[in-house]
CSV table of C-alpha atoms and ligand atoms in Angstrom, one decimal:
chain,number,residue,atom,x,y,z
A,1,UNK,CA,89.6,108.9,92.7
A,2,UNK,CA,91.7,106.1,93.4
A,3,UNK,CA,94.4,106.3,95.8
A,4,UNK,CA,96.4,103.8,97.9
A,5,UNK,CA,97.6,104.5,101.1
A,6,UNK,CA,100.8,103.1,101.9
A,7,UNK,CA,102.6,102.9,106.0
A,8,UNK,CA,103.6,101.0,108.3
A,9,UNK,CA,101.5,98.4,110.7
A,10,UNK,CA,99.8,100.6,112.9
A,11,UNK,CA,100.4,103.6,110.4
A,12,UNK,CA,97.1,104.5,110.9
A,13,UNK,CA,96.0,103.3,107.5
A,14,UNK,CA,92.5,101.8,109.1
A,15,UNK,CA,91.3,104.7,110.1
A,16,UNK,CA,92.3,107.0,107.7
A,17,UNK,CA,90.5,105.2,104.7
A,18,UNK,CA,87.1,104.9,106.7
A,19,UNK,CA,86.9,108.8,106.8
A,20,UNK,CA,87.8,109.2,103.1
A,21,UNK,CA,84.9,106.7,103.0
A,22,UNK,CA,82.1,108.4,104.1
A,23,UNK,CA,84.3,111.9,103.6
A,24,UNK,CA,84.1,111.3,99.1
A,25,UNK,CA,82.5,107.8,98.8
A,26,UNK,CA,85.1,105.8,98.1
A,27,UNK,CA,85.4,102.5,98.7
A,28,UNK,CA,88.2,100.9,101.3
A,29,UNK,CA,90.0,97.8,99.9
A,30,UNK,CA,92.1,96.4,103.2
A,31,UNK,CA,93.3,93.2,102.3
A,32,UNK,CA,93.8,92.1,105.7
A,33,UNK,CA,90.3,92.2,106.4
A,34,UNK,CA,90.0,90.3,103.2
A,35,UNK,CA,92.7,88.2,104.1
A,36,UNK,CA,90.8,87.7,107.1
A,37,UNK,CA,87.2,87.2,106.8
A,38,UNK,CA,89.6,84.4,104.2
A,39,UNK,CA,90.7,83.3,106.8
A,40,UNK,CA,87.7,82.9,109.3
A,41,UNK,CA,85.3,81.5,106.3
A,42,UNK,CA,88.2,78.3,105.2
A,43,UNK,CA,88.9,78.8,102.3
A,44,UNK,CA,91.1,77.5,100.7
A,45,UNK,CA,92.8,81.5,100.4
A,46,UNK,CA,92.7,80.9,104.2
A,47,UNK,CA,94.2,78.4,105.3
A,48,UNK,CA,97.1,79.3,102.9
A,49,UNK,CA,97.4,82.6,105.0
A,50,UNK,CA,96.3,81.8,108.5
A,51,UNK,CA,100.1,80.4,109.6
A,52,UNK,CA,101.5,83.3,107.1
A,53,UNK,CA,100.1,85.8,109.1
A,54,UNK,CA,100.0,84.8,112.7
A,55,UNK,CA,103.5,84.6,111.4
A,56,UNK,CA,103.6,88.3,110.7
A,57,UNK,CA,104.7,87.4,107.8
A,58,UNK,CA,103.4,88.5,104.2
A,59,UNK,CA,101.1,86.5,102.1
A,60,UNK,CA,102.8,85.3,98.5
A,61,UNK,CA,102.6,88.1,96.3
A,62,UNK,CA,100.3,85.8,94.0
A,63,UNK,CA,97.3,84.9,96.1
A,64,UNK,CA,97.2,89.3,97.5
A,65,UNK,CA,97.1,90.2,93.6
A,66,UNK,CA,94.3,87.8,92.5
A,67,UNK,CA,92.8,88.8,95.2
A,68,UNK,CA,93.3,92.6,94.1
A,69,UNK,CA,92.3,91.6,91.1
A,70,UNK,CA,88.6,90.0,91.9
A,71,UNK,CA,88.1,92.3,93.9
A,72,UNK,CA,88.1,95.3,91.0
A,73,UNK,CA,85.7,93.6,89.2
A,74,UNK,CA,83.1,95.0,91.8
A,75,UNK,CA,80.8,96.9,90.2
A,76,UNK,CA,81.5,99.5,93.5
A,77,UNK,CA,84.6,99.7,92.6
A,78,UNK,CA,83.5,102.2,90.2
A,79,UNK,CA,83.0,105.6,92.5
A,80,UNK,CA,86.7,104.8,93.4
A,81,UNK,CA,88.8,103.0,96.1
A,82,UNK,CA,90.9,103.3,99.0
A,83,UNK,CA,93.9,100.4,98.7
A,84,UNK,CA,95.0,100.1,102.1
A,85,UNK,CA,98.1,97.4,102.9
A,86,UNK,CA,98.5,96.9,98.8
A,87,UNK,CA,100.8,97.0,97.0
A,88,UNK,CA,103.4,95.7,99.8
A,89,UNK,CA,106.6,94.6,97.2
A,90,UNK,CA,107.8,96.0,94.4
A,91,UNK,CA,106.4,93.0,92.3
A,92,UNK,CA,102.7,93.9,93.6
A,93,UNK,CA,103.1,97.6,93.0
A,94,UNK,CA,104.0,96.6,89.3
A,95,UNK,CA,100.9,94.0,88.9
A,96,UNK,CA,98.5,96.6,89.9
A,97,UNK,CA,100.4,99.1,87.4
A,98,UNK,CA,99.0,96.2,84.8
A,99,UNK,CA,95.4,95.7,86.5
A,100,UNK,CA,94.3,99.2,86.6
A,101,UNK,CA,94.5,100.3,82.8
A,102,UNK,CA,92.8,96.7,82.7
A,103,UNK,CA,90.0,97.7,84.6
A,104,UNK,CA,90.1,101.0,82.4
A,105,UNK,CA,91.2,102.9,86.5
A,106,UNK,CA,94.5,104.9,87.0
A,107,UNK,CA,95.8,105.7,90.3
A,108,UNK,CA,95.8,109.4,91.5
A,109,UNK,CA,97.8,109.7,94.7
A,110,UNK,CA,100.3,107.5,96.7
A,111,UNK,CA,100.0,108.9,100.5
A,112,UNK,CA,102.8,107.6,102.3
A,113,UNK,CA,101.9,108.3,106.2
A,114,UNK,CA,105.2,108.2,108.0
A,115,UNK,CA,105.2,107.1,111.7
A,116,UNK,CA,108.1,106.0,113.6
A,117,UNK,CA,109.0,103.0,114.0
A,118,UNK,CA,108.7,103.1,118.9
A,119,UNK,CA,105.3,104.7,118.8
A,120,UNK,CA,103.9,101.5,116.3
A,121,UNK,CA,104.3,99.3,118.8
A,122,UNK,CA,102.2,100.9,121.3
A,123,UNK,CA,99.2,101.3,118.0
A,124,UNK,CA,99.7,97.9,117.4
A,125,UNK,CA,98.8,96.3,120.5
A,126,UNK,CA,96.4,99.2,122.4
A,127,UNK,CA,93.4,98.9,119.1
A,128,UNK,CA,90.6,96.9,119.1
A,129,UNK,CA,87.8,96.5,117.1
A,130,UNK,CA,84.0,96.9,117.1
A,131,UNK,CA,83.0,92.9,116.2
A,132,UNK,CA,79.9,94.5,114.8
A,133,UNK,CA,81.1,97.8,112.4
A,134,UNK,CA,84.8,96.8,112.0
A,135,UNK,CA,85.1,100.8,113.3
A,136,UNK,CA,88.3,101.0,115.0
A,137,UNK,CA,90.0,101.7,118.7
A,138,UNK,CA,92.9,102.0,121.0
A,139,UNK,CA,93.2,101.5,124.1
A,140,UNK,CA,94.7,104.9,124.9
A,141,UNK,CA,94.2,107.4,121.8
A,142,UNK,CA,91.5,106.4,120.8
A,143,UNK,CA,88.6,105.8,123.5
A,144,UNK,CA,84.8,105.3,123.0
A,145,UNK,CA,82.8,108.3,123.9
A,146,UNK,CA,80.8,105.6,126.6
A,147,UNK,CA,83.4,103.1,128.3
A,148,UNK,CA,81.9,99.4,126.1
A,149,UNK,CA,80.3,100.6,123.3
A,150,UNK,CA,81.5,101.2,119.8
A,151,UNK,CA,79.8,104.8,118.9
A,152,UNK,CA,79.4,103.6,115.7
A,153,UNK,CA,76.5,100.8,116.1
A,154,UNK,CA,76.6,100.3,120.0
A,155,UNK,CA,78.1,97.2,120.0
A,156,UNK,CA,79.3,96.0,123.3
A,157,UNK,CA,81.7,93.6,121.1
A,158,UNK,CA,84.7,94.2,120.1
A,159,UNK,CA,87.9,92.0,119.3
A,160,UNK,CA,91.4,92.4,118.9
A,161,UNK,CA,93.6,90.6,116.2
A,162,UNK,CA,96.1,87.9,116.7
A,163,UNK,CA,98.8,89.2,115.4
A,164,UNK,CA,98.2,92.2,116.9
A,165,UNK,CA,101.2,91.5,120.1
A,166,UNK,CA,104.4,92.7,120.3
A,167,UNK,CA,106.5,89.6,119.4
A,168,UNK,CA,104.5,89.6,116.1
A,169,UNK,CA,104.7,93.6,115.7
A,170,UNK,CA,108.7,93.3,115.3
A,171,UNK,CA,108.3,90.1,112.9
A,172,UNK,CA,105.7,92.5,110.8
A,173,UNK,CA,108.2,96.0,111.3
A,174,UNK,CA,110.7,93.4,109.2
A,175,UNK,CA,108.9,93.0,107.4
A,176,UNK,CA,107.5,96.4,105.8
A,177,UNK,CA,111.1,97.3,105.8
A,178,UNK,CA,112.4,95.0,103.8
A,179,UNK,CA,109.4,94.8,101.7
A,180,UNK,CA,107.6,97.4,101.4
A,181,UNK,CA,109.4,100.4,102.2
A,182,UNK,CA,110.9,100.1,98.5
A,183,UNK,CA,107.9,101.1,97.2
A,184,UNK,CA,108.4,105.1,98.7
A,185,UNK,CA,110.7,105.3,96.4
A,186,UNK,CA,109.2,103.6,93.4
A,187,UNK,CA,106.3,105.9,94.0
A,188,UNK,CA,108.6,109.1,93.9
A,189,UNK,CA,109.6,107.9,90.8
A,190,UNK,CA,106.2,108.6,89.0
A,191,UNK,CA,106.1,111.3,90.7
A,192,UNK,CA,102.3,110.1,92.7
A,193,UNK,CA,103.7,110.0,96.4
A,194,UNK,CA,102.5,112.1,98.8
A,195,UNK,CA,104.2,111.9,102.2
A,196,UNK,CA,102.2,113.0,105.4
A,197,UNK,CA,102.8,112.9,109.2
A,198,UNK,CA,100.9,109.8,110.2
A,199,UNK,CA,102.5,110.8,114.1
A,200,UNK,CA,99.6,114.0,114.8
A,201,UNK,CA,96.3,113.2,115.7
A,202,UNK,CA,94.3,111.6,113.6
A,203,UNK,CA,92.3,115.2,112.6
A,204,UNK,CA,95.4,116.8,111.6
A,205,UNK,CA,96.3,113.1,109.8
A,206,UNK,CA,93.4,112.9,108.1
A,207,UNK,CA,93.4,117.7,107.3
A,208,UNK,CA,96.8,116.6,106.1
A,209,UNK,CA,95.2,113.5,103.8
A,210,UNK,CA,92.6,116.1,102.3
A,211,UNK,CA,95.6,118.8,101.2
A,212,UNK,CA,97.8,116.1,99.5
A,213,UNK,CA,94.9,114.3,97.0
A,214,UNK,CA,93.7,117.8,96.0
A,215,UNK,CA,96.7,119.4,95.0
B,301,ADP,P1,96.9,100.0,110.1
B,301,ADP,O1,95.4,100.2,109.4
B,301,ADP,O2,97.3,100.9,109.6
B,301,ADP,O3,97.4,99.3,110.6
B,301,ADP,P2,94.7,101.3,112.7
B,301,ADP,O4,94.2,102.5,111.6
B,301,ADP,O5,94.2,100.8,112.5
B,301,ADP,O6,96.5,101.3,111.7
B,301,ADP,O7,95.5,102.1,113.5
B,301,ADP,C1,96.3,101.6,114.7
B,301,ADP,C2,95.7,102.2,115.6
B,301,ADP,O8,96.2,103.2,116.4
B,301,ADP,C3,94.3,101.5,116.2
B,301,ADP,O9,94.2,101.4,117.6
B,301,ADP,C4,93.6,103.7,115.9
B,301,ADP,O10,92.9,103.5,116.9
B,301,ADP,C5,95.3,104.2,116.4
B,301,ADP,N1,95.0,105.3,115.7
B,301,ADP,C6,95.4,105.7,114.1
B,301,ADP,N2,95.7,106.3,113.9
B,301,ADP,C7,95.9,107.5,114.9
B,301,ADP,C8,96.5,108.7,115.2
B,301,ADP,N3,96.8,109.7,114.6
B,301,ADP,N4,97.3,109.1,116.7
B,301,ADP,C9,97.5,108.0,117.3
B,301,ADP,N5,97.0,106.6,117.5
B,301,ADP,C10,95.7,106.4,116.0
B,302,ADP,P1,98.4,96.2,109.4
B,302,ADP,O1,97.9,97.0,108.5
B,302,ADP,O2,98.5,96.7,110.6
B,302,ADP,O3,100.4,95.7,109.3
B,302,ADP,P2,97.2,94.9,107.6
B,302,ADP,O4,95.5,94.1,108.1
B,302,ADP,O5,97.2,95.7,106.8
B,302,ADP,O6,97.7,95.4,109.1
B,302,ADP,O7,97.4,93.1,107.6
B,302,ADP,C1,97.4,92.0,108.3
B,302,ADP,C2,98.8,90.7,108.0
B,302,ADP,O8,97.7,90.2,106.7
B,302,ADP,C3,100.0,91.3,107.5
B,302,ADP,O9,100.9,91.3,108.0
B,302,ADP,C4,100.0,90.0,106.4
B,302,ADP,O10,100.5,88.9,106.7
B,302,ADP,C5,99.0,90.1,105.3
B,302,ADP,N1,98.7,91.1,104.4
B,302,ADP,C6,97.7,91.5,104.6
B,302,ADP,N2,98.1,92.5,103.3
B,302,ADP,C7,99.1,91.4,102.6
B,302,ADP,C8,99.5,92.3,100.9
B,302,ADP,N3,99.4,93.3,100.2
B,302,ADP,N4,100.5,91.7,100.9
B,302,ADP,C9,101.0,90.2,101.4
B,302,ADP,N5,100.6,90.3,103.1
B,302,ADP,C10,99.6,90.9,103.1
B,303,ZN,ZN1,80.6,99.4,116.0
């Protein structure tokens, strides 16, 4: 099963992708994570992406499509993938429509996670992540069981993204509405679109996604 999680920054794509990875044996393909590791490693792609990401704009289609094309050749993608944060433009969606059959893969569903803009600033500005295992948390909505200790791996080291500030979120939301939201109509036309209420609590969103992908 191959699915796309589509939604604005802070909608809960990464949170749900990790839950689905575990429940269904799928592999999360987050272009944001891939680009952040390229930035951290100082590769050519990382150097080109760094400032664009810090400004809350979209990295070029060419770079992102290249990264996904290469990633889809790894054998673990045969288990099924969850695209998290890709595609983000109509050009990326069209490229994916060409890439998937070349790699003998097909798309089962596109799950739109609908969240109002005013909630997203709070979601993104309270977000932090375990530096060891990547588990995501939130200052108010998803606390660690023991303060300062990751539930998943016991680490005490956490990170916050440089682009997760109220100012940059505005640019990211503008980019979402201008460049990514048209994908909702794009996938509605293909009959693959399912919409869930991303404003519900985390467990309820998981239930709605499971229902949507089983149909
Ligand atoms: P995305 O990958 O779409 O940008 P995340 O999964 O990182 O979003 O979620 C953004 C923040 O909101 C994180 O801090 C996460 O813990 C929190 N969060 C995710 N889903 C929910 C939810 N349904 N209700 C409240 N907070 C949530
Ligand atoms: P979020 O889910 O919170 O929006 P991501 O981790 O998916 O954040 O993306 C972080 C940044 O990485 C984006 O603001 C953008 O600069 C870049 N990026 C990630 N995925 C893509 C993509 N498919 N196309 C273009 N830029 C991307
Ligand atoms: Zn951890």
